[in-house]
Every structure is written in C-alpha cells, then in structure tokens.
Coordinates of C-alpha atoms in Angstrom, one line a residue:
X1263 CA 0.0 0.0 0.0
X1264 CA 1.5 3.3 -1.0
X1265 CA 1.4 6.2 1.5
X1266 CA -1.1 8.1 -0.6
X1267 CA -3.6 5.2 -0.6
X1268 CA -3.7 4.8 3.2
X1269 CA -6.6 6.0 5.2
X1270 CA -6.1 9.4 6.9
X1271 CA -4.1 9.0 10.1
X1272 CA -5.6 10.5 13.2
X1273 CA -3.4 11.6 16.1
X1274 CA -3.4 8.9 18.7
X1275 CA -6.2 9.4 21.3
X1276 CA -4.9 10.8 24.6
X1277 CA -6.3 11.1 28.1
X1278 CA -7.5 14.7 28.5
X1279 CA -8.1 15.3 24.8
X1280 CA -11.4 15.0 22.8
X1281 CA -12.1 11.6 21.3
X1282 CA -12.6 11.7 17.5
X1283 CA -16.2 10.9 16.5
X1284 CA -17.2 7.8 14.6
X1285 CA -20.3 6.0 13.3
X1286 CA -21.0 2.3 13.4
X1287 CA -24.0 0.1 12.9
X1288 CA -25.5 -0.9 16.3
X1289 CA -27.7 -3.6 17.7
X1290 CA -30.3 -0.9 18.5
X1291 CA -31.1 -0.9 14.7
X1292 CA -29.4 2.5 14.2
X1293 CA -26.1 3.9 13.0
X1294 CA -24.6 4.9 16.3
X1295 CA -22.6 8.1 16.4
X1296 CA -20.3 8.5 19.4
X1297 CA -21.1 12.2 19.6
X1298 CA -24.8 11.3 20.0
X1299 CA -24.0 10.4 23.6
X1300 CA -22.8 13.9 24.6
X1301 CA -24.2 14.8 28.0
X1302 CA -23.5 11.2 29.3
X1303 CA -20.3 9.4 30.1
X1304 CA -19.5 6.6 27.7
X1305 CA -17.8 3.3 28.7
X1306 CA -16.5 2.0 25.4
X1307 CA -15.1 -1.5 25.5
X1308 CA -13.4 -3.3 22.7
X1309 CA -13.4 -7.1 22.8
X1310 CA -12.0 -9.6 20.3
X1311 CA -15.0 -11.9 19.5
X1312 CA -18.6 -12.7 20.4
X1313 CA -19.4 -15.9 22.3
X1314 CA -15.9 -16.7 23.3
X1315 CA -15.1 -17.4 27.0
X1316 CA -13.2 -14.3 28.0
X1317 CA -15.4 -11.9 25.9
X1318 CA -18.5 -13.5 27.3
X1319 CA -17.2 -13.1 30.9
X1320 CA -16.3 -9.5 30.2
X1321 CA -19.7 -8.7 28.6
X1322 CA -21.6 -10.4 31.4
X1323 CA -19.6 -8.5 34.0
X1324 CA -20.6 -5.2 32.2
X1325 CA -24.2 -6.5 32.0
X1326 CA -24.3 -7.2 35.8
X1327 CA -22.8 -3.8 36.6
X1328 CA -25.0 -1.9 34.1
X1329 CA -27.4 -0.5 36.8
X1330 CA -24.6 1.2 38.7
X1331 CA -23.2 2.6 35.5
X1332 CA -26.6 4.1 34.7
X1333 CA -26.6 5.6 38.2
X1334 CA -23.3 7.3 37.3
X1335 CA -24.9 8.8 34.1
X1336 CA -22.8 6.4 32.0
X1337 CA -23.8 4.2 29.1
X1338 CA -21.9 1.1 27.9
X1339 CA -21.0 0.4 24.3
X1340 CA -19.2 -2.8 23.2
X1341 CA -17.3 -3.0 19.9
X1342 CA -15.9 -6.0 18.1
X1343 CA -15.3 -6.8 14.4
X1344 CA -18.2 -9.3 14.5
X1345 CA -21.2 -8.5 12.3
X1346 CA -24.6 -7.5 13.7
X1347 CA -26.0 -11.0 13.2
X1348 CA -23.4 -12.4 15.6
X1349 CA -23.9 -9.5 18.0
X1350 CA -27.7 -10.2 18.1
X1351 CA -27.0 -13.8 19.0
X1352 CA -24.6 -12.7 21.7
X1353 CA -27.1 -10.2 23.2
X1354 CA -29.9 -12.7 23.1
X1355 CA -27.9 -15.6 24.7
X1356 CA -26.6 -13.5 27.6
X1357 CA -29.3 -10.8 27.9
X1358 CA -26.9 -8.0 27.4
X1359 CA -28.7 -4.7 28.1
X1360 CA -26.5 -2.4 26.1
X1361 CA -25.7 -1.7 22.4
X1362 CA -23.0 -3.6 20.6
X1363 CA -21.4 -2.0 17.6
X1364 CA -20.1 -3.8 14.5
X1365 CA -16.7 -2.7 13.2
X1366 CA -15.9 -5.3 10.5
X1367 CA -13.6 -2.8 8.8
X1368 CA -11.9 -2.1 12.2
X1369 CA -12.3 1.7 11.7
X1370 CA -13.0 2.5 15.3
X1371 CA -10.5 -0.1 16.4
X1372 CA -7.8 1.6 14.5
X1373 CA -8.9 5.0 15.7
X1374 CA -8.5 3.9 19.3
X1375 CA -5.2 2.0 18.5
X1376 CA -6.6 -1.4 19.6
X1377 CA -6.2 -3.1 16.1
X1378 CA -2.8 -4.7 16.5
X1379 CA -0.6 -7.6 15.6
X1380 CA -1.2 -10.5 18.0
X1381 CA 0.4 -13.9 18.3
X1382 CA -1.1 -17.2 19.3
X1383 CA 0.8 -20.5 19.2
X1384 CA 3.5 -18.9 17.1
X1385 CA 1.0 -17.6 14.5
X1386 CA 0.9 -13.8 14.0
X1387 CA -2.4 -12.2 13.0
X1388 CA -4.2 -8.8 13.4
X1389 CA -6.9 -8.5 16.0
X1390 CA -8.4 -6.5 18.8
X1391 CA -6.4 -5.9 22.0
X1392 CA -9.0 -6.0 24.8
X1393 CA -9.3 -2.3 26.0
X1394 CA -11.8 0.0 27.6
X1395 CA -12.1 3.8 27.4
X1396 CA -14.0 6.2 29.7
X1397 CA -15.2 9.3 27.9
X1398 CA -16.8 12.2 29.8
X1399 CA -20.0 14.1 29.0
X1400 CA -18.1 16.5 26.7
X1401 CA -16.4 13.8 24.6
X1402 CA -13.1 14.0 26.4
X1403 CA -11.1 10.8 27.2
X1404 CA -10.8 10.7 30.9
X1405 CA -9.3 7.2 31.4
X1406 CA -8.1 4.2 29.4
X1407 CA -7.3 0.6 30.1
X1408 CA -5.4 -1.2 27.5
X1409 CA -4.6 -4.9 27.1
X1410 CA -6.7 -5.7 30.1
X1411 CA -7.3 -8.9 32.0
X1412 CA -11.0 -9.6 32.4
X1413 CA -11.0 -10.6 36.1
X1414 CA -11.8 -7.5 38.2
X1415 CA -11.7 -5.1 35.3
X1416 CA -15.4 -4.0 35.4
X1417 CA -14.9 -3.2 39.1
X1418 CA -12.0 -1.0 38.2
X1419 CA -14.1 0.9 35.7
X1420 CA -16.9 1.3 38.3
X1421 CA -14.4 2.8 40.7
X1422 CA -13.3 5.3 38.1
X1423 CA -17.0 6.3 37.7
X1424 CA -17.3 6.6 41.5
X1425 CA -19.5 3.5 41.7
X1426 CA -17.4 1.5 44.2
X1427 CA -17.5 -2.3 44.1

C-alpha cells in the first residue's frame, strides 16, 4: 500500500483530549454516532470476539454492573469486528442490556489503537487488543485501560466512575 492510498491517520487518542467521532451500525437498529451520547459518560469497551469465553465473561460483567453505570450517568457500548447478526445472538444468549457496535472494517478499532498484531501458538495475526475507554459528557477521554485482563476489570471501571465495588 502506498502512503497516498492509506486511510487518513488520526493523532493517537490521549487522556485529557477530545475523542474523534465515529459512526458504526449498532444492535439498536441504528447507525450509532459517538457524539450522539454527549451529556452522558461513555464506557467504550473493545473485545475480540462474540461468544468466546473471556469476551462472554467481560460482557456479562458489564451486564451485571450496568445498573450502577446508569446511576453514574454512563452508558456502555461494546465494539468488536463481528457483524450485527453475531452481536444479536450474543445479546440474546446473555441478555446484554447495552448496544454492541459492529466494526468489521476495524475503523473505530484503528482510531483507538486497539487493532494490533497479536500472536497465538506462534502464529501472528491482526486482532483487537481488549481495551476500555472512559469518555466524559463532553467527549473528552478521561481514562483508558489497554490490554486488560477480564477478572476484576469492570470493578476498576466502576471505581473510576465513582461507583465503588
């Protein structure tokens, strides 16, 4: 790929700076625009794949914590490269009460720097590095957690929102 044929490069997102806007199809039947949530905090979590053990645990942990996130004026959005059909199955099977966004072209993933080379059993491939971003009511990134481990992560995010354990 020649430099002129690449997608425009955005400056890396940084804590304390505005998060670039994006639009993706959501399981709410709409094209979801990040800026549409101004006035509320957004917990944006990127996960590798629907219906896999760690991603299911993480999503169910967010599901179980959703009421306390709502009390903190925060909404939860999950993003993976799976399509909407896969997301609908995931939501139905685990009764997830929040919108999942489909990013098959990994546009938002690249915007947030979570689309990276990974390695499993000696094989290298591109994929999502599990990460969560906390965005304030004005669209400013206030905290990020990259390459996270699932156990205890949602409690850490709740604490950042002032929700305790």
